[in-house]
XYZ file of C-alpha atoms in Angstrom:
648
model
C -87.412 -52.977 -196.528
C -86.046 -55.749 -198.789
C -83.735 -58.512 -197.623
C -81.952 -60.171 -200.576
C -78.195 -60.031 -199.982
C -77.965 -62.972 -197.559
C -80.142 -65.123 -199.808
C -77.880 -64.709 -202.812
C -75.008 -66.260 -200.875
C -77.223 -69.155 -199.734
C -78.241 -69.825 -203.334
C -74.656 -69.884 -204.548
C -73.710 -72.595 -202.064
C -76.689 -74.774 -203.036
C -76.058 -74.599 -206.793
C -72.826 -76.322 -207.859
C -73.325 -76.068 -211.637
C -76.551 -74.541 -212.920
C -80.098 -74.037 -211.705
C -82.931 -75.660 -213.657
C -86.018 -73.629 -212.767
C -89.606 -73.523 -214.019
C -91.662 -70.363 -213.922
C -94.802 -71.272 -211.985
C -97.501 -68.690 -212.825
C -99.465 -69.125 -209.605
C -101.254 -65.773 -210.012
C -102.695 -66.822 -213.408
C -103.397 -70.457 -212.540
C -106.393 -71.947 -210.645
C -105.562 -72.268 -206.954
C -107.150 -75.744 -206.612
C -104.596 -77.013 -209.174
C -101.463 -75.629 -207.489
C -100.678 -78.814 -205.567
C -101.226 -81.101 -208.537
C -98.982 -79.072 -210.813
C -96.164 -78.557 -208.299
C -96.186 -82.287 -207.504
C -95.878 -83.070 -211.217
C -92.893 -80.751 -211.527
C -91.166 -82.384 -208.567
C -91.899 -85.889 -209.842
C -90.205 -85.212 -213.197
C -87.096 -83.927 -211.385
C -87.617 -80.155 -211.059
C -86.398 -78.997 -207.649
C -86.702 -75.230 -208.131
C -89.533 -72.966 -209.303
C -89.649 -69.234 -209.936
C -92.707 -67.314 -208.755
C -93.939 -64.055 -210.292
C -94.322 -61.436 -207.514
C -97.776 -60.041 -206.712
C -99.578 -57.796 -204.266
C -101.607 -60.706 -202.913
C -99.179 -61.805 -200.191
C -101.743 -64.192 -198.641
C -102.015 -66.304 -201.813
C -98.260 -66.120 -202.366
C -97.765 -67.437 -198.828
C -100.175 -70.303 -199.554
C -98.228 -71.432 -202.617
C -94.955 -71.185 -200.659
C -96.412 -73.465 -197.979
C -97.102 -76.126 -200.624
C -93.568 -75.732 -201.970
C -92.124 -76.155 -198.470
C -94.188 -79.319 -197.875
C -92.787 -80.721 -201.119
C -89.229 -79.902 -199.983
C -88.319 -77.983 -203.133
C -86.988 -74.435 -203.601
C -88.455 -71.243 -205.003
C -87.373 -67.729 -205.840
C -89.388 -64.613 -206.468
C -88.762 -62.960 -209.809
C -87.724 -59.874 -207.880
C -86.644 -58.982 -204.319
C -88.121 -60.751 -201.281
C -90.558 -58.563 -199.285
C -89.841 -58.267 -195.568
C -93.234 -59.855 -194.826
C -91.967 -63.113 -196.389
C -88.603 -63.221 -194.607
C -89.866 -66.098 -192.434
C -90.181 -68.186 -195.633
C -86.514 -67.764 -196.645
C -83.838 -70.446 -196.477
C -82.252 -68.700 -193.515
C -85.421 -69.440 -191.516
C -86.020 -72.972 -192.815
C -88.312 -71.940 -195.660
C -88.126 -72.620 -199.419
C -87.293 -69.082 -200.637
C -83.832 -68.558 -202.093
C -82.315 -65.454 -203.585
C -82.719 -64.496 -207.256
C -81.583 -66.940 -209.909
C -77.897 -66.507 -210.816
C -77.336 -65.026 -214.162
C -79.300 -63.368 -215.555
C -80.958 -66.707 -216.394
C -81.850 -67.664 -219.947
C -85.647 -67.772 -220.396
C -86.638 -70.645 -222.680
C -90.197 -71.421 -223.726
C -90.877 -75.134 -223.534
C -93.057 -74.645 -226.641
C -90.128 -73.358 -228.732
C -88.978 -75.816 -231.459
C -85.306 -75.199 -230.540
C -85.818 -75.506 -226.756
C -83.518 -78.542 -226.367
C -80.622 -77.220 -228.463
C -80.733 -73.749 -226.868
C -80.601 -75.304 -223.406
C -77.653 -77.576 -224.202
C -75.721 -74.711 -225.791
C -76.264 -72.648 -222.660
C -75.081 -75.381 -220.287
C -72.047 -76.221 -222.416
C -71.012 -72.564 -222.365
C -71.254 -72.408 -218.551
C -74.648 -70.729 -218.235
C -75.654 -70.460 -214.548
C -79.432 -70.852 -214.850
C -82.241 -71.905 -217.170
C -85.747 -70.566 -216.592
C -88.407 -72.596 -218.425
C -91.595 -70.726 -219.343
C -94.983 -71.609 -220.884
C -95.101 -74.932 -219.042
C -98.686 -74.485 -217.804
C -101.737 -73.052 -219.482
C -102.714 -69.785 -217.815
C -105.803 -67.646 -217.571
C -105.341 -64.194 -216.057
C -106.067 -60.507 -216.672
C -104.255 -60.765 -220.002
C -106.548 -63.625 -221.037
C -105.822 -67.243 -221.955
C -102.307 -68.383 -222.833
C -101.348 -71.810 -224.142
C -98.915 -74.080 -222.314
C -97.376 -77.558 -222.486
C -99.683 -78.821 -219.704
C -103.440 -78.378 -220.020
C -105.699 -77.399 -217.122
C -106.844 -81.042 -217.132
C -103.230 -82.145 -216.484
C -102.662 -83.579 -219.969
C -99.120 -83.348 -221.357
C -98.356 -82.099 -224.842
C -95.284 -83.440 -226.706
C -93.361 -80.295 -225.737
C -93.009 -81.566 -222.153
C -90.392 -84.068 -223.378
C -87.823 -81.250 -223.539
C -88.474 -80.287 -219.914
C -88.463 -83.886 -218.679
C -85.125 -84.584 -220.333
C -83.632 -81.332 -219.042
C -84.662 -82.233 -215.485
C -83.165 -85.724 -215.792
C -79.923 -84.301 -217.188
C -79.650 -81.812 -214.331
C -80.330 -84.476 -211.716
C -77.511 -86.650 -213.036
C -74.755 -84.205 -214.088
C -75.315 -81.107 -211.947
C -73.012 -82.098 -209.078
C -70.187 -83.371 -211.309
C -70.143 -80.889 -214.183
C -68.352 -78.056 -212.294
C -65.231 -80.255 -212.109
C -65.167 -80.840 -215.886
C -63.416 -78.686 -218.488
C -63.515 -78.597 -222.284
C -61.030 -80.887 -224.069
C -60.121 -80.573 -227.783
C -60.409 -83.115 -230.554
C -63.975 -84.382 -230.307
C -66.025 -84.402 -233.487
C -67.859 -86.513 -236.028
C -66.380 -89.076 -238.371
C -67.555 -88.022 -241.831
C -67.218 -90.607 -244.613
C -66.075 -89.367 -247.996
C -69.149 -88.128 -249.912
C -69.591 -88.553 -253.676
C -68.650 -85.325 -255.484
C -72.162 -85.036 -256.905
C -73.792 -84.924 -253.498
C -73.621 -82.197 -250.910
C -73.138 -83.656 -247.436
C -75.687 -82.599 -244.808
C -73.996 -80.520 -242.083
C -73.402 -82.643 -239.024
C -74.017 -81.754 -235.396
C -71.660 -79.731 -233.240
C -69.647 -81.857 -230.807
C -67.961 -80.723 -227.579
C -66.335 -82.887 -224.898
C -65.816 -82.105 -221.215
C -63.563 -84.127 -218.902
C -62.358 -83.988 -215.316
C -59.128 -84.851 -213.531
C -60.628 -88.207 -212.476
C -61.329 -89.107 -216.119
C -65.092 -88.629 -216.016
C -66.290 -87.217 -219.308
C -69.447 -86.151 -221.135
C -69.833 -85.402 -224.846
C -72.370 -82.814 -226.005
C -73.852 -83.514 -229.456
C -76.174 -80.750 -230.713
C -78.091 -81.134 -233.977
C -79.655 -77.823 -235.065
C -80.586 -79.162 -238.452
C -84.148 -79.899 -239.575
C -82.936 -83.405 -240.471
C -81.999 -86.250 -238.167
C -78.350 -87.311 -238.066
C -76.825 -90.766 -237.605
C -73.098 -91.367 -237.650
C -69.925 -92.053 -235.671
C -68.113 -89.794 -233.221
C -64.458 -89.512 -232.348
C -63.889 -88.626 -228.694
C -61.087 -88.723 -226.156
C -60.932 -91.871 -224.041
C -59.623 -90.382 -220.771
C -58.790 -93.834 -219.368
C -56.523 -94.769 -222.297
C -55.549 -91.156 -223.088
C -56.188 -91.540 -226.824
C -59.015 -90.916 -229.269
C -61.625 -93.599 -229.796
C -64.725 -94.068 -231.931
C -68.314 -94.083 -230.709
C -70.374 -95.726 -233.459
C -74.036 -95.424 -234.389
C -75.048 -92.205 -232.645
C -78.506 -90.956 -233.704
C -79.705 -87.431 -232.973
C -83.216 -86.362 -234.072
C -83.719 -82.974 -235.768
C -83.513 -79.926 -233.475
C -82.339 -82.213 -230.665
C -79.231 -82.907 -228.603
C -77.575 -85.653 -226.556
C -75.146 -85.590 -223.643
C -73.322 -88.909 -223.887
C -71.344 -90.382 -220.962
C -67.747 -91.431 -221.595
C -65.497 -93.164 -219.031
C -67.821 -93.045 -216.012
C -66.188 -95.025 -213.146
C -68.254 -97.684 -211.386
C -67.329 -96.336 -207.970
C -69.726 -95.043 -205.348
C -70.539 -91.398 -205.872
C -72.998 -89.047 -207.533
C -72.582 -90.751 -210.931
C -72.968 -94.343 -209.659
C -75.134 -94.859 -206.591
C -73.993 -97.546 -204.123
C -71.439 -98.912 -206.609
C -69.062 -100.301 -203.979
C -68.641 -103.833 -205.341
C -66.556 -103.002 -208.431
C -62.819 -102.883 -209.091
C -61.134 -99.496 -209.524
C -60.674 -100.181 -213.238
C -64.349 -100.971 -213.891
C -66.122 -98.222 -215.781
C -68.769 -97.363 -218.346
C -66.801 -96.847 -221.565
C -69.534 -94.986 -223.459
C -73.255 -94.942 -224.205
C -75.063 -93.596 -227.239
C -78.039 -92.364 -225.204
C -78.258 -89.899 -222.304
C -77.492 -91.588 -218.997
C -79.802 -90.423 -216.186
C -79.373 -93.109 -213.486
C -76.555 -95.570 -212.723
C -76.939 -97.648 -209.545
C -75.979 -101.025 -208.067
C -78.277 -103.061 -205.862
C -78.734 -106.770 -205.066
C -76.096 -107.754 -207.622
C -77.629 -105.809 -210.516
C -76.181 -102.729 -212.190
C -79.220 -100.711 -213.304
C -79.017 -97.975 -215.914
C -81.676 -95.507 -216.998
C -81.480 -93.493 -220.197
C -83.286 -90.800 -222.118
C -83.136 -92.467 -225.520
C -84.881 -90.700 -228.436
C -83.470 -93.511 -230.608
C -82.122 -97.002 -229.931
C -78.457 -97.183 -228.934
C -75.900 -99.166 -226.972
C -73.808 -99.015 -223.812
C -70.335 -100.547 -223.370
C -68.910 -101.468 -219.951
C -65.299 -102.314 -219.035
C -65.391 -104.974 -216.289
C -62.701 -106.925 -214.436
C -64.793 -110.117 -214.588
C -67.572 -111.556 -216.729
C -71.044 -110.810 -215.322
C -72.568 -113.949 -213.817
C -75.442 -112.773 -211.687
C -78.834 -114.547 -211.661
C -82.288 -113.112 -212.198
C -83.303 -112.012 -208.699
C -86.615 -110.822 -207.270
C -88.365 -111.160 -210.585
C -85.902 -108.833 -212.259
C -85.232 -109.136 -215.979
C -81.701 -107.926 -216.778
C -80.944 -107.351 -220.443
C -78.981 -109.829 -222.594
C -75.447 -108.722 -223.374
C -72.408 -109.556 -225.501
C -69.174 -110.378 -223.662
C -65.738 -110.005 -225.250
C -63.244 -112.105 -223.264
C -60.247 -110.449 -224.913
C -61.185 -106.846 -224.121
C -63.318 -107.760 -221.066
C -66.120 -105.553 -222.270
C -69.863 -106.064 -222.030
C -72.075 -104.549 -224.712
C -75.812 -103.992 -224.113
C -78.475 -102.651 -226.449
C -80.539 -99.648 -225.340
C -84.101 -99.758 -226.700
C -85.647 -96.501 -227.881
C -87.385 -94.819 -224.965
C -91.150 -94.505 -224.786
C -93.457 -91.788 -223.552
C -92.612 -88.253 -222.510
C -88.871 -87.974 -221.858
C -87.961 -91.090 -223.928
C -87.267 -92.971 -220.690
C -85.921 -96.548 -220.674
C -84.329 -98.725 -217.953
C -82.044 -101.737 -218.431
C -80.017 -103.842 -216.014
C -76.978 -106.119 -216.000
C -76.720 -108.909 -213.409
C -73.087 -108.651 -212.250
C -72.776 -111.375 -209.609
C -74.869 -113.388 -207.154
C -75.286 -111.181 -204.068
C -74.180 -112.507 -200.668
C -77.410 -111.265 -199.096
C -80.655 -109.829 -200.436
C -83.624 -107.812 -199.212
C -86.732 -106.865 -201.178
C -90.032 -105.113 -200.617
C -92.993 -107.346 -201.477
C -94.966 -104.365 -202.731
C -94.289 -100.710 -202.062
C -96.123 -98.817 -204.778
C -98.348 -96.522 -202.700
C -98.709 -95.193 -199.153
C -102.022 -93.775 -197.928
C -101.933 -90.255 -196.498
C -103.257 -90.013 -192.941
C -103.025 -93.788 -192.413
C -100.604 -96.367 -191.014
C -99.402 -98.486 -193.938
C -97.980 -101.996 -193.595
C -95.085 -102.851 -195.951
C -93.471 -106.301 -195.905
C -89.852 -107.005 -196.831
C -88.190 -110.366 -197.475
C -84.608 -111.173 -196.483
C -82.193 -113.904 -197.499
C -81.413 -114.769 -193.850
C -82.615 -114.017 -190.337
C -79.226 -112.527 -189.510
C -79.523 -109.974 -192.306
C -83.067 -109.143 -191.241
C -81.931 -108.512 -187.660
C -79.054 -106.275 -188.787
C -81.179 -104.306 -191.235
C -82.917 -100.985 -190.844
C -85.353 -98.973 -192.942
C -84.228 -95.480 -193.879
C -86.929 -92.960 -194.734
C -87.924 -89.301 -194.357
C -88.197 -87.940 -190.793
C -91.820 -86.898 -191.421
C -92.877 -90.552 -191.688
C -93.416 -92.329 -188.378
C -91.937 -95.834 -188.469
C -92.449 -99.005 -186.443
C -90.916 -102.407 -187.191
C -92.290 -105.807 -186.233
C -91.727 -109.447 -187.246
C -93.971 -110.788 -189.989
C -95.673 -114.179 -190.127
C -92.829 -115.764 -192.087
C -89.376 -116.166 -190.487
C -87.481 -114.286 -193.228
C -89.832 -111.312 -193.313
C -90.226 -108.019 -191.511
C -93.236 -105.714 -191.552
C -92.767 -101.952 -191.436
C -95.655 -99.838 -190.180
C -95.322 -96.419 -191.806
C -97.644 -93.596 -190.780
C -97.972 -90.827 -193.353
C -99.044 -87.465 -191.861
C -102.204 -85.822 -193.120
C -100.132 -82.828 -194.235
C -98.409 -84.848 -196.966
C -99.140 -83.704 -200.525
C -101.229 -86.007 -202.714
C -99.095 -87.385 -205.553
C -95.717 -86.828 -203.900
C -93.279 -89.716 -203.373
C -91.418 -91.091 -200.351
C -87.912 -92.553 -200.607
C -87.516 -95.829 -198.690
C -84.301 -97.859 -198.447
C -83.382 -101.066 -196.596
C -79.813 -101.028 -195.294
C -77.702 -103.722 -193.671
C -74.017 -103.724 -192.751
C -73.662 -100.207 -194.078
C -74.924 -101.090 -197.572
C -78.192 -100.288 -199.303
C -79.889 -103.556 -200.223
C -83.172 -102.360 -201.689
C -85.024 -99.132 -202.296
C -88.454 -97.978 -203.405
C -90.317 -94.707 -204.108
C -93.971 -95.298 -203.223
C -96.424 -92.564 -204.130
C -98.273 -90.751 -201.343
C -101.995 -90.698 -202.103
C -105.198 -89.716 -200.380
C -107.198 -92.911 -199.760
C -110.234 -91.817 -201.790
C -110.940 -89.123 -204.400
C -114.186 -88.026 -206.081
C -114.807 -86.648 -209.556
C -117.954 -85.338 -211.269
C -117.853 -86.353 -214.981
C -120.873 -84.172 -215.868
C -119.559 -80.990 -214.235
C -119.499 -77.757 -216.252
C -116.228 -76.908 -218.009
C -115.287 -73.577 -219.553
C -113.735 -73.877 -223.026
C -110.971 -71.296 -223.349
C -109.605 -72.508 -226.685
C -110.178 -75.279 -229.204
C -108.240 -77.809 -227.112
C -108.442 -76.288 -223.633
C -111.177 -76.721 -221.039
C -111.056 -75.509 -217.438
C -113.306 -77.190 -214.832
C -115.028 -75.004 -212.273
C -114.062 -75.161 -208.602
C -115.957 -76.423 -206.773
C -117.468 -78.753 -209.381
C -120.731 -77.310 -210.741
C -123.556 -79.440 -212.158
C -126.633 -78.064 -213.970
C -130.036 -79.530 -212.967
C -133.416 -78.866 -214.581
C -135.817 -77.602 -211.915
C -138.775 -79.656 -213.155
C -137.263 -82.878 -214.480
C -134.160 -83.215 -212.278
C -131.288 -85.391 -213.503
C -128.954 -88.268 -212.726
C -125.784 -87.190 -210.906
C -122.788 -89.399 -211.693
C -119.907 -89.493 -209.203
C -116.627 -91.293 -209.925
C -115.130 -92.853 -206.787
C -111.390 -93.528 -206.936
C -109.961 -96.016 -204.410
C -106.196 -95.447 -204.195
C -105.554 -98.141 -201.578
C -103.797 -101.435 -202.437
C -106.870 -103.336 -201.204
C -110.611 -103.528 -201.924
C -112.491 -100.976 -199.853
C -116.116 -100.065 -199.048
C -117.293 -96.454 -198.924
C -120.577 -94.739 -198.085
C -121.464 -91.604 -200.090
C -124.047 -89.075 -198.900
C -124.760 -85.953 -201.023
C -126.423 -82.935 -199.422
C -127.504 -79.655 -201.021
C -130.000 -77.390 -199.267
C -133.350 -77.404 -201.075
C -132.556 -80.478 -203.215
C -133.379 -84.143 -202.682
C -131.282 -87.153 -203.663
C -132.264 -90.754 -204.259
C -130.871 -92.771 -202.640
C -130.019 -90.464 -199.729
C -126.826 -92.442 -199.213
C -125.131 -95.171 -201.175
C -122.633 -97.877 -200.217
C -120.125 -98.829 -202.894
C -117.304 -101.380 -203.118
C -114.289 -100.282 -205.164
C -111.436 -102.555 -206.249
C -107.703 -102.172 -205.730
C -106.422 -98.860 -207.158
C -109.422 -98.503 -209.448
C -112.371 -96.165 -210.046
C -116.103 -96.838 -210.101
C -119.055 -94.692 -211.166
C -122.127 -94.407 -208.944
C -125.340 -92.504 -209.653
C -127.862 -90.474 -207.659
C -131.150 -89.037 -208.880
C -131.412 -85.313 -208.146
C -134.828 -83.670 -207.572
C -134.902 -79.853 -207.675
C -138.621 -78.976 -207.888
C -138.583 -77.462 -204.382
C -135.393 -75.431 -204.975
C -135.317 -71.856 -206.227
C -133.570 -71.256 -209.562
C -129.917 -70.291 -209.086
C -126.665 -71.622 -207.648
C -126.834 -73.903 -204.578
C -123.791 -75.074 -202.598
C -123.482 -78.512 -201.011
C -121.110 -81.405 -200.433
C -120.730 -85.161 -200.627
C -119.421 -86.827 -197.496
C -117.544 -90.112 -197.763
C -117.356 -92.470 -194.794
C -116.467 -96.106 -194.253
C -112.912 -97.134 -195.202
C -111.898 -93.470 -195.517
C -113.293 -90.020 -194.801
C -113.731 -87.150 -197.246
C -115.898 -84.042 -197.546
C -116.066 -82.911 -201.175
C -117.849 -79.604 -201.944
C -119.858 -79.164 -205.141
C -122.476 -76.802 -206.555
C -125.798 -77.293 -208.317
C -127.102 -74.706 -210.783
C -130.887 -75.120 -210.762
C -132.243 -74.134 -214.197
C -135.942 -73.197 -214.588
C -138.019 -75.063 -217.157
C -138.685 -71.756 -218.927
C -136.484 -68.680 -218.826
C -132.866 -68.547 -217.649
C -130.613 -67.823 -214.659
C -127.381 -65.870 -214.365
C -124.612 -66.823 -211.945
C -120.889 -66.297 -211.372
C -118.317 -68.747 -210.022
C -114.558 -69.405 -210.334
C -114.015 -66.039 -212.051
C -116.500 -66.777 -214.874
C -120.084 -65.639 -215.454
C -122.914 -67.637 -217.022
C -126.405 -67.266 -218.434
C -128.080 -70.660 -218.694
C -131.456 -71.992 -219.729
C -132.762 -75.499 -220.279
C -131.333 -75.470 -223.818
C -128.458 -72.927 -223.931
C -125.445 -71.905 -221.866
C -123.357 -68.775 -222.423
C -120.069 -68.308 -220.543
C -118.053 -65.101 -220.114
C -114.851 -63.806 -218.623
C -113.975 -60.087 -218.470
C -113.450 -58.925 -222.035
C -114.460 -62.153 -223.804
C -117.569 -64.121 -224.587
C -116.183 -67.678 -224.428
C -118.974 -70.004 -225.428
C -122.619 -70.170 -226.540
C -123.502 -73.840 -226.156
C -126.541 -75.635 -227.550
C -127.061 -78.268 -224.847
C -129.166 -80.498 -227.118
C -126.265 -81.264 -229.467
C -123.330 -79.935 -227.391
C -122.351 -77.579 -230.228
C -120.752 -74.176 -229.623
C -122.105 -71.433 -231.902
C -119.009 -69.252 -231.374
C -115.547 -69.677 -232.826
C -113.100 -71.654 -230.683
C -111.386 -68.397 -229.685
C -114.666 -66.856 -228.482
C -115.680 -63.255 -229.196
C -114.579 -59.904 -227.798
C -117.190 -58.500 -225.426
C -117.573 -55.635 -222.981
C -114.432 -55.665 -220.775
C -114.388 -55.161 -217.032
C -116.191 -56.828 -214.102
C -119.466 -58.723 -214.608
C -122.283 -59.029 -212.068
C -124.982 -61.723 -212.167
C -128.480 -60.440 -211.399
C -131.456 -62.743 -211.680
C -131.647 -63.876 -215.296
C -129.101 -61.439 -216.761
C -125.504 -60.221 -216.530
C -124.673 -56.591 -215.804
C -121.400 -55.459 -217.420
C -119.085 -52.581 -216.543
C -120.999 -50.183 -218.781
C -124.167 -51.025 -216.733
C -125.666 -52.760 -219.749
C -127.785 -55.769 -218.814
C -127.519 -58.748 -221.173
C -130.084 -61.541 -221.154
C -130.296 -64.806 -223.038
C -132.598 -63.397 -225.727
C -130.033 -60.652 -226.371
C -127.326 -63.258 -226.924
C -129.488 -65.261 -229.317
C -129.652 -62.173 -231.521
C -125.915 -61.488 -231.242
C -124.605 -65.018 -231.735
C -123.919 -66.291 -235.243
C -126.428 -68.784 -236.569
C -125.136 -72.366 -236.664
C -124.254 -73.687 -240.121
C -126.623 -76.296 -241.525
């Protein structure tokens, strides 16, 4: 029996404008990477994912548990089975009903992804479903994505990052806006001999309270720079917005007449007059907030621009807490402040600027609140401008974090002891805010991290395409039975202090020198350590083991050792792949495709980057050969005859 009707109603209440969802292909993505990828999606602003349905309810339940721990939502691309009813919103779980719509599916790899999305939202589309965000490897084979298995971002992720930022800022306010006529571009007279390049399409939306946003969509293959004419809702007449730049196949949503009053568009903006407002900006506004006398603004800015503010008094605030507000121009006659917006950097074109409005009556700041260790009690110190403010203050945080407050060594300081549960997800963030007298005085978003992580730089990776490599889980290292090898382990200390760890590797049948190793690792840094591995007493084949970490933190990291004979080869299967490996060659397979034939002496692959079609179906490792579905046994000498000869 399927239960979907109640969920649809729940979804409608939770979605005031549109739903920005990402298809998370959990059934074609390595399970050990689920947490990392879902955390990344949440950190860029995605609060909803869509999950392909599958028969494997146990694995689907596991991914839903991660989603619930991250406090985001999910829907199944189909009805909800009765066995998952306990995971629905009605029972405190993350599962909502189907996306409203039908949603528009947009590949993040599509060149027109940004313009298609903005057209949809401007026309009142209820949902966007982003696809091809992650690389996948399933029964249908390898498929490219904007995020590699190694977690590296391709340029295409900029479209998704900007879409998430736009949704975070405008989603709650856009339902109250309606289209208004008259907006467009100001086109100078062109010489008769020249054909003017078509400009972007311009649409403006405004609400009863005067809040407005202007959509500028450039579908041309050429960038556009020019002036806009838009309605100024405050003055109720048209005005010019100069110097707007839109890259090719791109779009901007520009704020016009955003009041500096507390609400979803201006966080904690309670110190301004009713007439104070942001007149316009020529970049996409994603955050507007007021704290400790500074008005902070964040933008997605593909190109440099400007922001103009209407203020009832000239800004006079100082530089506080090491802040560096931007210089500005002040026009006494119009009482307007003009600030430059630098072009954003990195994925999403993100940039943050600030304007010091006035000296605050009282201040509170965290000394350092960049990270919190999972499973530990973390001490964070805050400084206050007076003892009275410190006594009246409180720290607001998530209920899952246990909190204790105590005086610090200095009279104007407080120390907060914050215990992060072991169930927290590595890479997630916690929102912390210091409040006093009903006002937020300071906030921070420290990252939640496991105290120590291990990595094996020499572990085997499977190359699925020219620029895609998938590590095996657990990490697998090849060792020559006669000569052994050095095993390098990268130790990452995530704590904001120097820490000492003791590492002890153990694999049955293998010996390590030294048997254990003590290492000191600096603040939030990594360090490589090395063990010598001896395998002469071990039988050829795959051996499972682990490295235990003790000292400043505890960890038990599994890994595997493939013991390779000096002569001959072994066959083994792990992580859904099959291998034949000798001292000099390694061949890797997945059902239906021969992926790689690697010469270990020069690290050269004798196959094309796309691999070669091979016998489809399941593969079984037996001794020194692989048995395929047609019961044909393939050994290394067979492959040497089949593989193309390397070019000289």
